[in-house]
C-alpha cells in the first residue's frame, strides 16, 4: 500500500482516473480536490505505483470510531484482486470502526462482503443510480421567481440541513454538513427575507449532493434551477457533473433525465461497515 503525496504523482493519477471515467468517478472527484488545494483534507492510497490496480480516497487523519459520515472512502479498481489485497493490507482500514466504502463497480460490494464474512463484521449495503451530465452548457436556462435570489449555503444554515436530511439529525451528521458547507461549493435559493428554500451541495468527492427543497416551496422549479446552476459552476471549475439518486426517488430521476443527465449502467454501492457503531451515540 502506498500513500501518494508527491504532487506530480497525484497529477498523474488524476489523468489516469480521467481515462477510466465514469467508473473512476468516486475517486476522481476527490483527487481533483486534492490537486486544487485539498479543501477536504483528503488523501489517496493505491496498491502500487505507477501501475496501480486499485485506489481508495478518504479523509486524512484519525476518525472517531462511530463517525460513518466523515469516515467515507471512494473506491476504484482495475483489478478486483488488487482491490481486495489493498483493503486487507494492515493499516489501510480500521475494521473496528463504522465506515463507508462506495463505488460504481460490483466488487466494491462483493469484496466487502467476502472480507466481512471472515472478520464477522456486519454490513449494510445501499444501492443508488448514478447520473452524469455530458455537457452542462446545454442545460436549459434556469427560471426563477422575481423574489428568489441565488446564493451559496452558509454554515449558519447547518441546523436546517441537518434536520431535513433523511440520514441526518444527530451531532455527527451536523459536523459533517458543517465541514461540507465551509469547504466546498454550494447553491442555495432564498426568498426576499433570506429564508433558504432550496439547496444543492457539493461533497468531498465532487458529487452533487444533498439536494432538497422545503415542502411548502416544491413544484415551482426551484430544484431544476439549483441543479442547473450547480452543474454549470462545476463545469466552470473543470469538474464532472454527477450525483447519486435513490432507486426509489422517481421525481429526482425524472428531473435529471429532463435536464439531460444520463443514467450510468449498473448501480453505485454504498457499503456501511459496522452499522451498529454508526448508530451509537447522539
Short mmCIF file of C-alpha atoms in Angstrom, two decimals:
data_model
loop_
_atom_site.label_atom_id
_atom_site.label_comp_id
_atom_site.label_asym_id
_atom_site.label_seq_id
_atom_site.Cartn_x
_atom_site.Cartn_y
_atom_site.Cartn_z
CA UNK A 1 0.00 0.00 0.00
CA UNK A 2 1.28 3.44 -0.94
CA UNK A 3 0.03 6.83 0.21
CA UNK A 4 0.51 9.24 -2.69
CA UNK A 5 1.82 12.58 -1.53
CA UNK A 6 4.00 13.77 -4.44
CA UNK A 7 2.13 16.46 -6.44
CA UNK A 8 3.45 15.04 -9.72
CA UNK A 9 2.18 11.58 -8.84
CA UNK A 10 -1.21 12.95 -7.85
CA UNK A 11 -1.48 14.84 -11.14
CA UNK A 12 -0.56 11.65 -13.00
CA UNK A 13 -3.19 9.74 -11.02
CA UNK A 14 -5.82 12.33 -11.93
CA UNK A 15 -5.05 11.81 -15.60
CA UNK A 16 -5.21 8.04 -15.27
CA UNK A 17 -8.56 8.23 -13.47
CA UNK A 18 -9.92 10.61 -16.12
CA UNK A 19 -9.22 7.96 -18.74
CA UNK A 20 -11.19 5.47 -16.64
CA UNK A 21 -14.36 7.54 -16.29
CA UNK A 22 -17.14 7.07 -15.44
CA UNK A 23 -16.23 4.07 -13.24
CA UNK A 24 -13.47 6.08 -11.54
CA UNK A 25 -15.80 8.96 -10.54
CA UNK A 26 -15.79 8.18 -6.78
CA UNK A 27 -12.01 8.62 -6.61
CA UNK A 28 -11.54 11.09 -9.47
CA UNK A 29 -13.51 13.92 -7.86
CA UNK A 30 -11.62 13.54 -4.60
CA UNK A 31 -8.25 13.57 -6.38
CA UNK A 32 -9.29 16.69 -8.31
CA UNK A 33 -9.97 18.40 -4.99
CA UNK A 34 -6.64 17.20 -3.57
CA UNK A 35 -4.84 18.69 -6.57
CA UNK A 36 -6.66 22.02 -6.15
CA UNK A 37 -5.75 22.94 -2.61
CA UNK A 38 -7.23 19.89 -0.87
CA UNK A 39 -10.05 21.72 0.94
CA UNK A 40 -11.41 18.44 2.31
CA UNK A 41 -8.04 17.36 3.78
CA UNK A 42 -8.19 14.11 1.82
CA UNK A 43 -5.61 11.53 0.83
CA UNK A 44 -5.45 8.66 -1.64
CA UNK A 45 -3.82 5.25 -1.28
CA UNK A 46 -3.03 2.79 -4.07
CA UNK A 47 -1.88 -0.81 -4.08
CA UNK A 48 1.20 0.00 -6.21
CA UNK A 49 2.65 2.80 -8.33
CA UNK A 50 2.66 3.80 -11.12
CA UNK A 51 0.80 0.75 -12.45
CA UNK A 52 -1.87 0.72 -9.77
CA UNK A 53 -4.64 -1.85 -9.66
CA UNK A 54 -6.81 -0.16 -7.03
CA UNK A 55 -7.22 3.27 -5.43
CA UNK A 56 -9.03 4.45 -2.33
CA UNK A 57 -9.76 8.12 -1.49
CA UNK A 58 -10.54 9.13 2.08
CA UNK A 59 -10.27 11.91 4.63
CA UNK A 60 -6.84 12.01 6.24
CA UNK A 61 -6.24 11.71 9.96
CA UNK A 62 -7.86 9.62 12.65
CA UNK A 63 -11.65 9.40 12.53
CA UNK A 64 -13.91 8.79 15.54
CA UNK A 65 -14.95 5.15 15.89
CA UNK A 66 -18.64 5.94 15.35
CA UNK A 67 -18.45 8.62 12.62
CA UNK A 68 -19.57 6.91 9.42
CA UNK A 69 -20.34 10.29 7.82
CA UNK A 70 -16.78 11.58 7.57
CA UNK A 71 -15.24 8.10 7.52
CA UNK A 72 -16.18 7.70 3.85
CA UNK A 73 -14.00 6.04 1.20
CA UNK A 74 -14.37 6.32 -2.57
CA UNK A 75 -13.15 3.21 -4.40
CA UNK A 76 -11.98 2.33 -7.91
CA UNK A 77 -10.12 -0.70 -9.16
CA UNK A 78 -8.67 -2.04 -12.38
CA UNK A 79 -8.22 -5.47 -10.86
CA UNK A 80 -10.59 -6.76 -8.22
CA UNK A 81 -7.91 -8.98 -6.70
CA UNK A 82 -5.66 -5.96 -6.21
CA UNK A 83 -8.61 -4.13 -4.65
CA UNK A 84 -9.21 -6.88 -2.11
CA UNK A 85 -5.50 -7.06 -1.32
CA UNK A 86 -5.44 -3.29 -0.74
CA UNK A 87 -8.38 -3.42 1.68
CA UNK A 88 -6.79 -6.31 3.57
CA UNK A 89 -3.41 -4.57 3.88
CA UNK A 90 -2.72 -3.76 7.56
CA UNK A 91 -3.24 -0.07 8.17
CA UNK A 92 -5.46 0.53 5.14
CA UNK A 93 -8.75 0.40 7.04
CA UNK A 94 -9.81 0.27 10.66
CA UNK A 95 -12.20 -2.64 10.65
CA UNK A 96 -13.32 -1.90 14.21
CA UNK A 97 -14.93 1.42 13.20
CA UNK A 98 -18.08 2.49 11.39
CA UNK A 99 -17.10 3.44 7.84
CA UNK A 100 -18.48 3.60 4.31
CA UNK A 101 -16.91 2.47 1.08
CA UNK A 102 -18.71 3.40 -2.12
CA UNK A 103 -18.10 2.83 -5.79
CA UNK A 104 -19.61 2.08 -9.17
CA UNK A 105 -18.18 -1.43 -9.54
CA UNK A 106 -19.74 -4.67 -8.36
CA UNK A 107 -16.59 -5.70 -6.49
CA UNK A 108 -17.00 -2.78 -4.10
CA UNK A 109 -19.87 -4.70 -2.53
CA UNK A 110 -18.70 -8.28 -3.04
CA UNK A 111 -15.17 -7.70 -1.70
CA UNK A 112 -16.53 -6.07 1.46
CA UNK A 113 -18.95 -8.98 1.86
CA UNK A 114 -16.14 -11.51 1.49
CA UNK A 115 -13.84 -9.76 3.99
CA UNK A 116 -16.68 -9.10 6.43
CA UNK A 117 -17.51 -12.80 6.36
CA UNK A 118 -14.02 -13.69 7.54
CA UNK A 119 -13.98 -10.99 10.22
CA UNK A 120 -17.55 -11.40 11.48
CA UNK A 121 -18.40 -7.80 10.58
CA UNK A 122 -21.93 -6.59 9.95
CA UNK A 123 -22.66 -4.69 6.71
CA UNK A 124 -25.46 -2.58 5.30
CA UNK A 125 -25.44 -2.08 1.52
CA UNK A 126 -27.48 0.66 -0.15
CA UNK A 127 -27.68 0.93 -3.93
CA UNK A 128 -28.18 4.14 -5.92
CA UNK A 129 -28.42 5.16 -9.54
CA UNK A 130 -25.65 7.48 -10.69
CA UNK A 131 -26.48 10.23 -13.18
CA UNK A 132 -23.89 12.19 -15.15
CA UNK A 133 -24.39 15.13 -17.50
CA UNK A 134 -22.29 15.14 -20.67
CA UNK A 135 -22.31 18.93 -21.16
CA UNK A 136 -23.98 21.27 -18.64
CA UNK A 137 -23.67 24.20 -21.06
CA UNK A 138 -26.58 22.66 -23.00
CA UNK A 139 -28.90 22.64 -19.98
CA UNK A 140 -31.91 24.98 -20.15
CA UNK A 141 -31.66 28.44 -18.66
CA UNK A 142 -32.92 28.45 -15.07
CA UNK A 143 -36.14 30.36 -14.46
CA UNK A 144 -36.51 31.98 -11.08
CA UNK A 145 -39.37 33.87 -9.46
CA UNK A 146 -38.57 37.61 -9.17
CA UNK A 147 -38.38 37.41 -5.37
CA UNK A 148 -35.97 34.45 -5.35
CA UNK A 149 -32.25 35.13 -5.24
CA UNK A 150 -29.29 32.84 -5.76
CA UNK A 151 -26.70 32.44 -3.00
CA UNK A 152 -24.37 29.89 -1.54
CA UNK A 153 -25.46 27.94 1.53
CA UNK A 154 -23.96 29.40 4.68
CA UNK A 155 -22.68 27.29 7.59
CA UNK A 156 -25.32 29.19 9.55
CA UNK A 157 -27.89 27.01 7.77
CA UNK A 158 -26.39 23.75 9.05
CA UNK A 159 -29.19 23.05 11.53
CA UNK A 160 -31.85 23.35 8.83
CA UNK A 161 -29.91 20.98 6.57
CA UNK A 162 -29.30 18.52 9.38
CA UNK A 163 -32.97 18.48 10.39
CA UNK A 164 -34.24 17.91 6.83
CA UNK A 165 -31.64 15.32 5.76
CA UNK A 166 -33.03 11.78 5.78
CA UNK A 167 -29.74 10.44 7.15
CA UNK A 168 -29.08 13.34 9.49
CA UNK A 169 -30.47 14.63 12.74
CA UNK A 170 -27.51 13.88 15.01
CA UNK A 171 -24.29 15.55 16.12
CA UNK A 172 -22.08 13.57 13.74
CA UNK A 173 -24.17 14.40 10.67
CA UNK A 174 -24.21 18.03 11.74
CA UNK A 175 -20.41 18.07 12.00
CA UNK A 176 -20.13 16.51 8.55
CA UNK A 177 -22.54 19.00 6.97
CA UNK A 178 -20.76 21.93 8.62
CA UNK A 179 -17.48 20.80 7.08
CA UNK A 180 -19.04 20.39 3.64
CA UNK A 181 -20.62 23.85 3.80
CA UNK A 182 -17.37 25.52 4.86
CA UNK A 183 -15.10 23.73 2.37
CA UNK A 184 -17.00 23.07 -0.87
CA UNK A 185 -19.23 24.96 -3.33
CA UNK A 186 -22.98 25.05 -2.89
CA UNK A 187 -26.03 26.67 -4.46
CA UNK A 188 -28.92 27.97 -2.40
CA UNK A 189 -32.14 29.74 -3.35
CA UNK A 190 -33.54 32.24 -0.86
CA UNK A 191 -36.70 34.28 -0.68
CA UNK A 192 -36.80 38.01 -0.06
CA UNK A 193 -36.49 37.57 3.70
CA UNK A 194 -33.35 35.41 3.42
CA UNK A 195 -35.17 32.15 4.12
CA UNK A 196 -33.40 29.25 2.43
CA UNK A 197 -35.87 27.48 0.13
CA UNK A 198 -33.81 25.01 -1.88
CA UNK A 199 -30.20 23.87 -2.00
CA UNK A 200 -27.65 21.63 -3.70
CA UNK A 201 -24.27 20.93 -2.11
CA UNK A 202 -21.00 19.51 -3.41
CA UNK A 203 -19.42 16.78 -1.32
CA UNK A 204 -15.69 15.97 -0.89
CA UNK A 205 -15.83 13.54 -3.82
CA UNK A 206 -17.05 16.21 -6.25
CA UNK A 207 -20.58 14.83 -6.19
CA UNK A 208 -23.68 16.99 -6.46
CA UNK A 209 -25.39 16.00 -3.22
CA UNK A 210 -27.92 16.82 -0.51
CA UNK A 211 -30.40 18.38 -2.92
CA UNK A 212 -33.53 19.47 -1.07
CA UNK A 213 -36.48 21.85 -1.41
CA UNK A 214 -38.65 22.81 1.56
CA UNK A 215 -42.01 21.01 1.14
CA UNK A 216 -44.06 24.23 1.00
CA UNK A 217 -41.94 25.53 -1.90
CA UNK A 218 -41.95 22.49 -4.17
CA UNK A 219 -43.31 22.29 -7.74
CA UNK A 220 -42.03 25.80 -8.52
CA UNK A 221 -38.91 24.84 -10.47
CA UNK A 222 -36.53 25.64 -7.63
CA UNK A 223 -34.65 22.33 -7.73
CA UNK A 224 -34.31 22.45 -11.51
CA UNK A 225 -32.80 25.93 -11.29
CA UNK A 226 -30.44 24.97 -8.45
CA UNK A 227 -29.25 21.87 -10.30
CA UNK A 228 -28.54 23.81 -13.50
CA UNK A 229 -26.61 26.49 -11.62
CA UNK A 230 -24.61 23.90 -9.66
CA UNK A 231 -23.80 21.93 -12.82
CA UNK A 232 -22.58 24.99 -14.70
CA UNK A 233 -20.43 26.08 -11.80
CA UNK A 234 -18.90 22.59 -11.58
CA UNK A 235 -18.18 22.67 -15.30
CA UNK A 236 -16.52 26.08 -14.95
CA UNK A 237 -14.20 24.59 -12.32
CA UNK A 238 -13.41 21.66 -14.63
CA UNK A 239 -15.31 19.10 -12.57
CA UNK A 240 -17.71 16.50 -13.96
CA UNK A 241 -21.40 16.88 -13.13
CA UNK A 242 -22.73 13.77 -11.45
CA UNK A 243 -24.77 12.61 -8.49
CA UNK A 244 -26.28 9.55 -6.86
CA UNK A 245 -30.05 9.14 -6.62
CA UNK A 246 -32.04 6.63 -4.59
CA UNK A 247 -33.56 3.96 -6.80
CA UNK A 248 -36.99 4.79 -5.42
CA UNK A 249 -36.74 8.56 -5.92
CA UNK A 250 -38.67 8.75 -9.18
CA UNK A 251 -39.23 12.54 -9.18
CA UNK A 252 -35.49 13.24 -8.98
CA UNK A 253 -34.77 10.63 -11.63
CA UNK A 254 -37.29 12.25 -13.99
CA UNK A 255 -35.92 15.73 -13.33
CA UNK A 256 -32.36 14.68 -14.09
CA UNK A 257 -33.40 12.96 -17.30
CA UNK A 258 -35.37 16.05 -18.35
CA UNK A 259 -32.21 18.13 -17.83
CA UNK A 260 -30.15 15.78 -19.99
CA UNK A 261 -28.39 13.70 -17.37
CA UNK A 262 -27.56 10.16 -18.41
CA UNK A 263 -28.03 7.28 -16.01
CA UNK A 264 -24.89 5.17 -15.85
CA UNK A 265 -25.17 1.40 -16.24
CA UNK A 266 -25.31 -0.61 -13.05
CA UNK A 267 -25.53 0.76 -9.54
CA UNK A 268 -23.43 2.74 -7.11
CA UNK A 269 -22.92 0.63 -3.99
CA UNK A 270 -22.61 2.32 -0.60
CA UNK A 271 -21.33 -0.22 1.91
CA UNK A 272 -21.60 0.68 5.58
CA UNK A 273 -19.32 -1.42 7.79
CA UNK A 274 -20.26 -1.92 11.45
CA UNK A 275 -23.57 -0.03 11.17
CA UNK A 276 -24.39 -0.63 14.85
CA UNK A 277 -21.37 1.53 15.77
CA UNK A 278 -22.57 4.21 13.37
CA UNK A 279 -25.96 4.31 15.07
CA UNK A 280 -24.47 4.60 18.54
CA UNK A 281 -24.26 7.88 20.37
CA UNK A 282 -26.10 11.18 19.79
#
